[in-house]
PDB file of C-alpha atoms in Angstrom:
ATOM      1  CA  MET A1312       0.231  -0.261  -0.209  1.00  0.00           C
ATOM      2  CA  GLU A1313       1.425   3.692  -0.461  1.00  0.00           C
ATOM      3  CA  GLN A1314       2.789   5.646   1.855  1.00  0.00           C
ATOM      4  CA  LYS A1315      -0.221   8.767   0.696  1.00  0.00           C
ATOM      5  CA  SER A1316      -3.287   5.763   1.367  1.00  0.00           C
ATOM      6  CA  ILE A1317      -1.539   4.723   4.324  1.00  0.00           C
ATOM      7  CA  TYR A1318      -1.469   8.380   5.289  1.00  0.00           C
ATOM      8  CA  ILE A1319      -5.316   8.891   4.472  1.00  0.00           C
ATOM      9  CA  ILE A1320      -6.380   5.413   6.818  1.00  0.00           C
ATOM     10  CA  GLU A1321      -4.194   6.824  10.103  1.00  0.00           C
ATOM     11  CA  GLN A1322      -5.847  10.304  10.039  1.00  0.00           C
ATOM     12  CA  SER A1323      -9.778   8.370   8.666  1.00  0.00           C
ATOM     13  CA  ILE A1324      -9.118   5.892  12.300  1.00  0.00           C
ATOM     14  CA  LYS A1325      -8.861   9.839  13.906  1.00  0.00           C
ATOM     15  CA  LEU A1326     -11.630  11.062  12.966  1.00  0.00           C
ATOM     16  CA  PHE A1327     -13.930   7.908  13.099  1.00  0.00           C
ATOM     17  CA  ALA A1328     -12.688   7.529  16.729  1.00  0.00           C
ATOM     18  CA  LYS A1329     -13.822  10.794  17.628  1.00  0.00           C
ATOM     19  CA  LYS A1330     -17.049  11.314  15.739  1.00  0.00           C
ATOM     20  CA  GLY A1331     -17.961   7.823  15.042  1.00  0.00           C
ATOM     21  CA  PHE A1332     -18.079   5.962  10.701  1.00  0.00           C
ATOM     22  CA  SER A1333     -21.715   7.492  10.052  1.00  0.00           C
ATOM     23  CA  SER A1334     -20.988  10.935  11.181  1.00  0.00           C
ATOM     24  CA  THR A1335     -17.655  11.248   9.211  1.00  0.00           C
ATOM     25  CA  SER A1336     -18.186  12.291   5.045  1.00  0.00           C
ATOM     26  CA  VAL A1337     -15.669  11.796   2.722  1.00  0.00           C
ATOM     27  CA  GLN A1338     -15.552  15.634   2.330  1.00  0.00           C
ATOM     28  CA  GLU A1339     -14.322  15.718   6.087  1.00  0.00           C
ATOM     29  CA  ILE A1340     -11.684  13.338   5.640  1.00  0.00           C
ATOM     30  CA  ALA A1341     -10.498  15.189   2.593  1.00  0.00           C
ATOM     31  CA  SER A1342     -10.224  18.194   4.156  1.00  0.00           C
ATOM     32  CA  ALA A1343      -8.263  16.695   7.451  1.00  0.00           C
ATOM     33  CA  CYS A1344      -5.583  14.512   5.160  1.00  0.00           C
ATOM     34  CA  GLY A1345      -5.313  18.259   2.823  1.00  0.00           C
ATOM     35  CA  ILE A1346      -6.881  16.728  -0.058  1.00  0.00           C
ATOM     36  CA  SER A1347      -9.352  17.342  -2.509  1.00  0.00           C
ATOM     37  CA  LYS A1348     -12.275  15.248  -2.026  1.00  0.00           C
ATOM     38  CA  GLY A1349     -11.309  13.535  -5.837  1.00  0.00           C
ATOM     39  CA  ALA A1350      -8.242  12.599  -4.186  1.00  0.00           C
ATOM     40  CA  PHE A1351      -8.996  10.411  -1.693  1.00  0.00           C
ATOM     41  CA  TYR A1352     -11.681   8.672  -4.152  1.00  0.00           C
ATOM     42  CA  LEU A1353      -8.786   8.255  -6.343  1.00  0.00           C
ATOM     43  CA  HIS A1354      -7.483   5.827  -3.344  1.00  0.00           C
ATOM     44  CA  PHE A1355     -10.433   4.632  -1.781  1.00  0.00           C
ATOM     45  CA  LYS A1356     -13.921   4.173  -3.745  1.00  0.00           C
ATOM     46  CA  SER A1357     -15.946   4.759  -1.610  1.00  0.00           C
ATOM     47  CA  LYS A1358     -15.952   5.904   2.314  1.00  0.00           C
ATOM     48  CA  ASP A1359     -17.082   0.943   2.867  1.00  0.00           C
ATOM     49  CA  ALA A1360     -13.511   0.253   1.113  1.00  0.00           C
ATOM     50  CA  LEU A1361     -11.817   2.470   3.351  1.00  0.00           C
ATOM     51  CA  LEU A1362     -13.009   1.091   6.011  1.00  0.00           C
ATOM     52  CA  LEU A1363     -12.321  -2.625   5.060  1.00  0.00           C
ATOM     53  CA  ASP A1364      -8.524  -1.001   4.047  1.00  0.00           C
ATOM     54  CA  ILE A1365      -7.945  -0.229   7.668  1.00  0.00           C
ATOM     55  CA  PHE A1366      -9.154  -3.906   8.606  1.00  0.00           C
ATOM     56  CA  ASN A1367      -6.768  -4.939   6.321  1.00  0.00           C
ATOM     57  CA  TYR A1368      -4.394  -2.337   7.791  1.00  0.00           C
ATOM     58  CA  TYR A1369      -4.693  -3.411  10.870  1.00  0.00           C
ATOM     59  CA  TYR A1370      -4.598  -7.319   9.983  1.00  0.00           C
ATOM     60  CA  GLN A1371      -0.971  -6.357   8.854  1.00  0.00           C
ATOM     61  CA  ARG A1372       0.190  -4.711  10.766  1.00  0.00           C
ATOM     62  CA  ILE A1373      -0.588  -6.853  13.674  1.00  0.00           C
ATOM     63  CA  GLN A1374       0.891 -10.436  11.393  1.00  0.00           C
ATOM     64  CA  THR A1375       4.151  -8.623  10.716  1.00  0.00           C
ATOM     65  CA  ARG A1376       4.446  -8.550  14.578  1.00  0.00           C
ATOM     66  CA  ILE A1377       3.396 -11.487  14.509  1.00  0.00           C
ATOM     67  CA  ASP A1378       6.064 -12.969  11.608  1.00  0.00           C
ATOM     68  CA  GLU A1379       9.432 -11.283  13.160  1.00  0.00           C
ATOM     69  CA  ILE A1380       8.203 -12.991  16.801  1.00  0.00           C
ATOM     70  CA  GLN A1381       7.968 -16.522  14.391  1.00  0.00           C
ATOM     71  CA  LYS A1382      11.719 -15.368  12.983  1.00  0.00           C
ATOM     72  CA  LEU A1383      12.720 -15.860  16.476  1.00  0.00           C
ATOM     73  CA  ASP A1384      15.940 -18.400  17.601  1.00  0.00           C
ATOM     74  CA  ALA A1385      13.121 -18.773  20.663  1.00  0.00           C
ATOM     75  CA  ASP A1386      10.287 -22.170  21.331  1.00  0.00           C
ATOM     76  CA  ASP A1387       7.480 -22.819  20.920  1.00  0.00           C
ATOM     77  CA  ARG A1388       5.880 -21.380  23.678  1.00  0.00           C
ATOM     78  CA  THR A1389       7.855 -17.861  23.928  1.00  0.00           C
ATOM     79  CA  LYS A1390       6.659 -17.127  20.743  1.00  0.00           C
ATOM     80  CA  PHE A1391       3.419 -17.707  21.030  1.00  0.00           C
ATOM     81  CA  LYS A1392       3.148 -15.873  24.255  1.00  0.00           C
ATOM     82  CA  LYS A1393       4.940 -13.073  22.486  1.00  0.00           C
ATOM     83  CA  GLN A1394       2.263 -13.327  19.179  1.00  0.00           C
ATOM     84  CA  LEU A1395      -0.426 -12.868  22.087  1.00  0.00           C
ATOM     85  CA  GLN A1396       1.128 -10.259  24.408  1.00  0.00           C
ATOM     86  CA  VAL A1397       1.886  -8.024  20.578  1.00  0.00           C
ATOM     87  CA  THR A1398      -1.996  -8.920  19.831  1.00  0.00           C
ATOM     88  CA  PHE A1399      -3.282  -7.596  22.997  1.00  0.00           C
ATOM     89  CA  GLU A1400      -1.011  -4.216  22.318  1.00  0.00           C
ATOM     90  CA  GLU A1401      -2.060  -3.776  18.743  1.00  0.00           C
ATOM     91  CA  LEU A1402      -5.711  -4.137  19.425  1.00  0.00           C
ATOM     92  CA  ALA A1403      -5.254  -1.937  23.021  1.00  0.00           C
ATOM     93  CA  ASN A1404      -3.283   1.036  21.165  1.00  0.00           C
ATOM     94  CA  HIS A1405      -6.615   1.537  18.905  1.00  0.00           C
ATOM     95  CA  ARG A1406      -9.111   1.122  21.740  1.00  0.00           C
ATOM     96  CA  GLU A1407     -11.293   4.362  20.809  1.00  0.00           C
ATOM     97  CA  PHE A1408     -11.913   3.364  17.642  1.00  0.00           C
ATOM     98  CA  ILE A1409     -12.732  -0.407  18.641  1.00  0.00           C
ATOM     99  CA  ILE A1410     -15.259   1.153  20.835  1.00  0.00           C
ATOM    100  CA  MET A1411     -16.757   3.575  17.971  1.00  0.00           C
ATOM    101  CA  GLN A1412     -17.593   0.382  16.232  1.00  0.00           C
ATOM    102  CA  ILE A1413     -19.297  -1.746  19.268  1.00  0.00           C
ATOM    103  CA  ARG A1414     -21.105   1.766  20.179  1.00  0.00           C
ATOM    104  CA  GLU A1415     -21.799   2.300  15.982  1.00  0.00           C
ATOM    105  CA  GLN A1416     -22.051  -1.144  14.966  1.00  0.00           C
ATOM    106  CA  ALA A1417     -20.695  -0.032  12.208  1.00  0.00           C
ATOM    107  CA  ILE A1418     -19.224  -2.558   9.673  1.00  0.00           C
ATOM    108  CA  PRO A1419     -21.323  -1.688   6.346  1.00  0.00           C
ATOM    109  CA  PHE A1420     -22.821  -5.531   5.381  1.00  0.00           C
ATOM    110  CA  ASN A1421     -21.048  -6.260   1.744  1.00  0.00           C
ATOM    111  CA  GLU A1422     -19.563  -9.040   0.186  1.00  0.00           C
ATOM    112  CA  ASN A1423     -15.765  -8.289   0.378  1.00  0.00           C
ATOM    113  CA  ILE A1424     -15.901  -7.560   4.308  1.00  0.00           C
ATOM    114  CA  GLU A1425     -18.619 -10.214   5.498  1.00  0.00           C
ATOM    115  CA  GLN A1426     -15.688 -12.300   3.625  1.00  0.00           C
ATOM    116  CA  PHE A1427     -12.624 -10.322   4.886  1.00  0.00           C
ATOM    117  CA  LEU A1428     -14.455 -10.972   8.859  1.00  0.00           C
ATOM    118  CA  THR A1429     -14.843 -14.494   7.675  1.00  0.00           C
ATOM    119  CA  GLN A1430     -10.874 -15.403   6.979  1.00  0.00           C
ATOM    120  CA  MET A1431     -10.090 -13.446   9.765  1.00  0.00           C
ATOM    121  CA  ARG A1432     -12.140 -15.454  11.905  1.00  0.00           C
ATOM    122  CA  VAL A1433     -10.958 -19.255  10.704  1.00  0.00           C
ATOM    123  CA  ASN A1434      -7.086 -17.121  10.638  1.00  0.00           C
ATOM    124  CA  SER A1435      -7.868 -16.998  14.155  1.00  0.00           C
ATOM    125  CA  TYR A1436      -9.003 -20.522  14.949  1.00  0.00           C
ATOM    126  CA  LEU A1437      -6.056 -22.118  12.886  1.00  0.00           C
ATOM    127  CA  PHE A1438      -2.948 -19.688  14.843  1.00  0.00           C
ATOM    128  CA  TYR A1439      -4.432 -20.608  17.902  1.00  0.00           C
ATOM    129  CA  LYS A1440      -4.980 -25.231  16.674  1.00  0.00           C
ATOM    130  CA  SER A1441      -1.148 -24.653  15.294  1.00  0.00           C
ATOM    131  CA  HIS A1442       0.375 -23.129  18.075  1.00  0.00           C
ATOM    132  CA  LEU A1443      -0.959 -25.635  20.759  1.00  0.00           C
ATOM    133  CA  GLN A1444      -0.186 -28.434  18.712  1.00  0.00           C
ATOM    134  CA  ASN A1445       3.233 -27.158  18.328  1.00  0.00           C
ATOM    135  CA  ILE A1446       3.834 -26.618  22.392  1.00  0.00           C
ATOM    136  CA  TYR A1447       1.961 -29.707  24.099  1.00  0.00           C
ATOM    137  CA  GLN A1448       2.693 -32.043  20.959  1.00  0.00           C
ATOM    138  CA  HIS A1449       0.563 -35.388  21.292  1.00  0.00           C
ATOM    139  CA  GLN A1450      -0.811 -33.921  25.178  1.00  0.00           C
ATOM    140  CA  VAL A1451      -3.447 -32.497  22.742  1.00  0.00           C
ATOM    141  CA  ASP A1452      -3.942 -35.012  20.170  1.00  0.00           C
ATOM    142  CA  GLU A1453      -7.819 -35.022  21.036  1.00  0.00           C
ATOM    143  CA  THR A1454      -8.277 -31.903  22.854  1.00  0.00           C
ATOM    144  CA  VAL A1455      -6.283 -29.593  20.535  1.00  0.00           C
ATOM    145  CA  TRP A1456      -9.584 -27.904  19.137  1.00  0.00           C
ATOM    146  CA  GLU A1457     -11.822 -27.835  22.312  1.00  0.00           C
ATOM    147  CA  VAL A1458      -8.226 -25.869  23.972  1.00  0.00           C
ATOM    148  CA  SER A1459      -7.805 -23.237  21.569  1.00  0.00           C
ATOM    149  CA  LEU A1460     -10.882 -22.533  21.601  1.00  0.00           C
ATOM    150  CA  ILE A1461     -11.122 -21.835  25.267  1.00  0.00           C
ATOM    151  CA  LEU A1462      -7.980 -19.891  25.253  1.00  0.00           C
ATOM    152  CA  GLN A1463      -9.612 -18.008  22.345  1.00  0.00           C
ATOM    153  CA  GLY A1464     -12.632 -16.517  24.823  1.00  0.00           C
ATOM    154  CA  MET A1465      -9.962 -15.868  28.149  1.00  0.00           C
ATOM    155  CA  PHE A1466      -8.056 -13.336  25.245  1.00  0.00           C
ATOM    156  CA  LYS A1467     -11.863 -11.989  24.272  1.00  0.00           C
ATOM    157  CA  GLY A1468     -12.892 -12.230  28.025  1.00  0.00           C
ATOM    158  CA  TYR A1469      -9.232 -10.228  28.821  1.00  0.00           C
ATOM    159  CA  MET A1470      -9.629  -8.131  25.719  1.00  0.00           C
ATOM    160  CA  ASP A1471     -13.650  -7.014  26.891  1.00  0.00           C
ATOM    161  CA  LEU A1472     -11.840  -5.345  29.936  1.00  0.00           C
ATOM    162  CA  ILE A1473      -9.041  -3.538  28.625  1.00  0.00           C
ATOM    163  CA  ILE A1474     -11.257  -2.143  26.155  1.00  0.00           C
ATOM    164  CA  ILE A1475     -14.626  -1.463  27.378  1.00  0.00           C
ATOM    165  CA  GLU A1476     -14.223  -1.353  30.775  1.00  0.00           C
ATOM    166  CA  GLY A1477     -10.097   0.825  30.453  1.00  0.00           C
ATOM    167  CA  ALA A1478      -8.100  -1.363  32.801  1.00  0.00           C
ATOM    168  CA  ASP A1479      -4.623  -1.309  32.505  1.00  0.00           C
ATOM    169  CA  LEU A1480      -2.807  -4.397  32.137  1.00  0.00           C
ATOM    170  CA  ASP A1481       0.463  -5.266  32.574  1.00  0.00           C
ATOM    171  CA  LEU A1482       0.549  -7.339  28.800  1.00  0.00           C
ATOM    172  CA  GLU A1483       3.362  -9.552  29.320  1.00  0.00           C
ATOM    173  CA  LEU A1484       2.183 -11.273  32.210  1.00  0.00           C
ATOM    174  CA  LEU A1485      -1.116 -11.656  30.773  1.00  0.00           C
ATOM    175  CA  ALA A1486       0.097 -13.309  28.331  1.00  0.00           C
ATOM    176  CA  ASP A1487       2.075 -15.235  30.848  1.00  0.00           C
ATOM    177  CA  ALA A1488      -0.766 -16.191  32.604  1.00  0.00           C
ATOM    178  CA  MET A1489      -2.940 -16.928  29.779  1.00  0.00           C
ATOM    179  CA  LEU A1490      -0.668 -19.468  28.893  1.00  0.00           C
ATOM    180  CA  ARG A1491       0.130 -20.845  32.349  1.00  0.00           C
ATOM    181  CA  ARG A1492      -3.836 -21.447  32.800  1.00  0.00           C
ATOM    182  CA  THR A1493      -4.248 -23.144  29.030  1.00  0.00           C
ATOM    183  CA  ASP A1494      -1.343 -25.728  31.220  1.00  0.00           C
ATOM    184  CA  TYR A1495      -4.026 -26.129  33.908  1.00  0.00           C
ATOM    185  CA  ILE A1496      -6.748 -26.903  31.024  1.00  0.00           C
ATOM    186  CA  VAL A1497      -4.656 -29.275  29.141  1.00  0.00           C
ATOM    187  CA  GLU A1498      -3.798 -31.096  32.582  1.00  0.00           C
ATOM    188  CA  GLY A1499      -7.260 -31.373  33.496  1.00  0.00           C
ATOM    189  CA  PHE A1500      -8.196 -33.051  30.049  1.00  0.00           C
ATOM    190  CA  GLN A1501      -5.422 -35.603  30.778  1.00  0.00           C
ATOM    191  CA  ARG A1502      -6.395 -36.301  34.684  1.00  0.00           C
ATOM    192  CA  SER A1503      -9.667 -36.609  34.093  1.00  0.00           C
ATOM    193  CA  GLY A1504      -9.658 -38.436  30.829  1.00  0.00           C
ATOM    194  CA  ASP A1505     -12.352 -35.658  29.621  1.00  0.00           C
ATOM    195  CA  GLN A1506     -13.581 -36.342  26.458  1.00  0.00           C
ATOM    196  CA  PRO A1507     -14.043 -32.641  24.381  1.00  0.00           C
ATOM    197  CA  VAL A1508     -17.056 -31.140  22.992  1.00  0.00           C
ATOM    198  CA  ILE A1509     -15.523 -29.773  19.942  1.00  0.00           C
ATOM    199  CA  THR A1510     -13.528 -32.116  17.747  1.00  0.00           C
ATOM    200  CA  GLY A1511     -11.570 -31.800  14.491  1.00  0.00           C
ATOM    201  CA  GLY A1512     -14.996 -32.733  13.041  1.00  0.00           C
ATOM    202  CA  THR A1513     -16.687 -30.379  14.407  1.00  0.00           C
ATOM    203  CA  MET A1514     -14.568 -27.648  12.743  1.00  0.00           C
ATOM    204  CA  ARG A1515     -14.793 -29.819   9.615  1.00  0.00           C
ATOM    205  CA  GLN A1516     -18.509 -29.240   9.568  1.00  0.00           C
ATOM    206  CA  LEU A1517     -18.733 -25.688  11.109  1.00  0.00           C
ATOM    207  CA  LEU A1518     -15.268 -23.822   8.932  1.00  0.00           C
ATOM    208  CA  PRO A1519     -15.590 -23.182   5.512  1.00  0.00           C
ATOM    209  CA  PRO A1520     -14.006 -26.138   3.482  1.00  0.00           C
ATOM    210  CA  MET A1521     -11.885 -23.600   1.089  1.00  0.00           C
ATOM    211  CA  PHE A1522     -10.353 -22.051   4.761  1.00  0.00           C
ATOM    212  CA  TYR A1523      -9.873 -25.816   6.411  1.00  0.00           C
ATOM    213  CA  GLY A1524      -9.267 -28.948   3.504  1.00  0.00           C
ATOM    214  CA  GLU A1525      -9.226 -27.041   0.006  1.00  0.00           C
ATOM    215  CA  GLU A1526      -6.728 -25.092   1.007  1.00  0.00           C
ATOM    216  CA  LYS A1527      -4.718 -27.394   1.821  1.00  0.00           C
ATOM    217  CA  GLU A1528      -5.307 -30.012  -0.948  1.00  0.00           C
ATOM    218  CA  GLN A1529      -4.481 -26.675  -3.442  1.00  0.00           C
ATOM    219  CA  LEU A1530      -1.479 -26.923  -1.594  1.00  0.00           C
ATOM    220  CA  LEU A1531      -0.672 -30.684  -2.027  1.00  0.00           C
ATOM    221  CA  LEU A1532      -1.448 -30.416  -5.708  1.00  0.00           C
ATOM    222  CA  ASN A1533       0.631 -26.897  -6.424  1.00  0.00           C
ATOM    223  CA  LEU A1534       3.753 -28.993  -4.573  1.00  0.00           C
ATOM    224  CA  GLU A1535       2.848 -32.027  -7.030  1.00  0.00           C
ATOM    225  CA  GLU A1536       2.764 -29.770 -10.070  1.00  0.00           C
ATOM    226  CA  LEU A1537       5.887 -28.120  -9.605  1.00  0.00           C
ATOM    227  CA  ALA A1538       7.862 -30.532  -8.264  1.00  0.00           C
ATOM    228  CA  ASN A1539       7.478 -32.172 -11.741  1.00  0.00           C
ATOM    229  CA  ASP A1540       9.522 -30.080 -13.775  1.00  0.00           C
ATOM    230  CA  GLY A1541      12.868 -30.618 -11.059  1.00  0.00           C
ATOM    231  CA  ASN A1542      15.399 -33.011 -10.367  1.00  0.00           C
ATOM    232  CA  GLN A1543      15.087 -36.237  -8.288  1.00  0.00           C
ATOM    233  CA  GLU A1544      16.470 -34.976  -5.717  1.00  0.00           C
ATOM    234  CA  MET A1545      14.074 -32.289  -5.251  1.00  0.00           C
ATOM    235  CA  LYS A1546      11.050 -34.426  -6.423  1.00  0.00           C
ATOM    236  CA  ASP A1547      11.150 -36.552  -2.469  1.00  0.00           C
ATOM    237  CA  THR A1548      11.992 -33.881  -0.784  1.00  0.00           C
ATOM    238  CA  VAL A1549       8.108 -32.935  -2.026  1.00  0.00           C
ATOM    239  CA  HIS A1550       6.924 -36.440  -1.784  1.00  0.00           C
ATOM    240  CA  VAL A1551       8.488 -36.681   2.753  1.00  0.00           C
ATOM    241  CA  LEU A1552       6.630 -32.888   2.837  1.00  0.00           C
ATOM    242  CA  THR A1553       3.388 -34.290   1.371  1.00  0.00           C
ATOM    243  CA  GLU A1554       2.666 -37.321   3.305  1.00  0.00           C
ATOM    244  CA  GLU A1555       3.929 -35.227   7.013  1.00  0.00           C
ATOM    245  CA  MET A1556       0.789 -32.648   5.221  1.00  0.00           C
ATOM    246  CA  LYS A1557      -1.249 -35.784   4.833  1.00  0.00           C
ATOM    247  CA  ARG A1558      -0.509 -36.778   7.843  1.00  0.00           C
ATOM    248  CA  ASP A1559      -4.088 -35.826  11.307  1.00  0.00           C
ATOM    249  CA  GLN A1560      -1.110 -34.313  12.849  1.00  0.00           C
ATOM    250  CA  PRO A1561       2.263 -33.116  10.693  1.00  0.00           C
ATOM    251  CA  ARG A1562       5.575 -33.006  12.621  1.00  0.00           C
ATOM    252  CA  SER A1563       6.550 -29.207  12.329  1.00  0.00           C
ATOM    253  CA  ALA A1564      10.010 -30.993  12.672  1.00  0.00           C
ATOM    254  CA  ILE A1565       9.964 -32.750   9.676  1.00  0.00           C
ATOM    255  CA  LEU A1566       7.836 -29.942   7.838  1.00  0.00           C
ATOM    256  CA  LYS A1567      10.465 -27.208   8.731  1.00  0.00           C
ATOM    257  CA  GLY A1568      13.018 -29.182   7.277  1.00  0.00           C
ATOM    258  CA  MET A1569      11.315 -30.093   3.877  1.00  0.00           C
ATOM    259  CA  MET A1570      10.441 -26.514   3.171  1.00  0.00           C
ATOM    260  CA  ALA A1571      13.804 -25.515   3.625  1.00  0.00           C
ATOM    261  CA  ASN A1572      15.351 -27.291   1.227  1.00  0.00           C
ATOM    262  CA  LEU A1573      12.789 -26.335  -0.733  1.00  0.00           C
ATOM    263  CA  GLU A1574      13.349 -22.572  -0.081  1.00  0.00           C
ATOM    264  CA  GLY A1575      16.433 -22.074  -2.748  1.00  0.00           C
ATOM    265  CA  GLU A1576      14.349 -23.024  -5.237  1.00  0.00           C
ATOM    266  CA  PRO A1577      12.543 -19.561  -6.996  1.00  0.00           C
ATOM    267  CA  LEU A1578       9.220 -21.839  -8.520  1.00  0.00           C
ATOM    268  CA  PHE A1579       7.962 -22.839  -4.860  1.00  0.00           C
ATOM    269  CA  LYS A1580       8.525 -19.940  -2.995  1.00  0.00           C
ATOM    270  CA  GLU A1581       5.042 -18.383  -2.927  1.00  0.00           C
ATOM    271  CA  THR A1582       3.580 -21.981  -2.069  1.00  0.00           C
ATOM    272  CA  ILE A1583       6.105 -22.787   0.588  1.00  0.00           C
ATOM    273  CA  GLU A1584       4.796 -18.927   2.024  1.00  0.00           C
ATOM    274  CA  SER A1585       0.679 -20.145   1.825  1.00  0.00           C
ATOM    275  CA  ILE A1586       2.276 -23.672   3.459  1.00  0.00           C
ATOM    276  CA  LYS A1587       4.407 -21.795   6.115  1.00  0.00           C
ATOM    277  CA  LYS A1588       0.925 -19.232   7.183  1.00  0.00           C
ATOM    278  CA  TYR A1589      -1.257 -22.628   7.150  1.00  0.00           C
ATOM    279  CA  TYR A1590       0.242 -23.883   9.528  1.00  0.00           C
ATOM    280  CA  GLN A1591       2.000 -20.711  11.234  1.00  0.00           C
ATOM    281  CA  LEU A1592       5.270 -21.852  10.887  1.00  0.00           C
TER     282      LEU A1592
END
């Protein structure tokens, strides 16, 4: 996104937080940015389109920080804790804008925003699930979906206190505490032998197929097609990678090792990045 569009977004966020989405006109946004109304429409087709780009802007800010943490030389638990912390930070830093949305219910109902919100919701499910699998391994083979949903509920509860009630919490300590609470939940399932209400089968029925199953199938097809033009070593690597991806509980170490062997191949770059995002590696 070009710098001018980012500037318009940032000024719009301030106006929306102060006046509300519905009460803020395109002319007011243009005036705050020192541009004409016509110039605004060179960057955004409408105010609704601007709102969608604001959501994307927020998401990319958070995702950039999460990706930076994922590259750290640290264990999975430490990285996940830091990622929870920066998510809290980014949301808390834009408290007024979020309150405006809650108060005004400002999200217009259209196909693009609905698709974006669905994608973000599914990304969140997969984000929590993959990190819990990396941290707890076989301890959560049967309970990973339910534990991840409980953890997301905890996050929302604390977030409501921060955003709505204005609670001033130590976010680093909060992220650490959330993972300790998760330890208790995982241990409780193991100790009691209690069966989860939410399973992989439940989620496959609930989540859009294009996000849950078809995405992985497409990645597998991409890998196999790319391998057709490669040498035998490349084909062997892709074979090991695809077989691991077909497992119910793929092993992170195997996925990372095979992808590392392919990262030097330009043709594989886009697909490898997609696999990393899918598995949150």
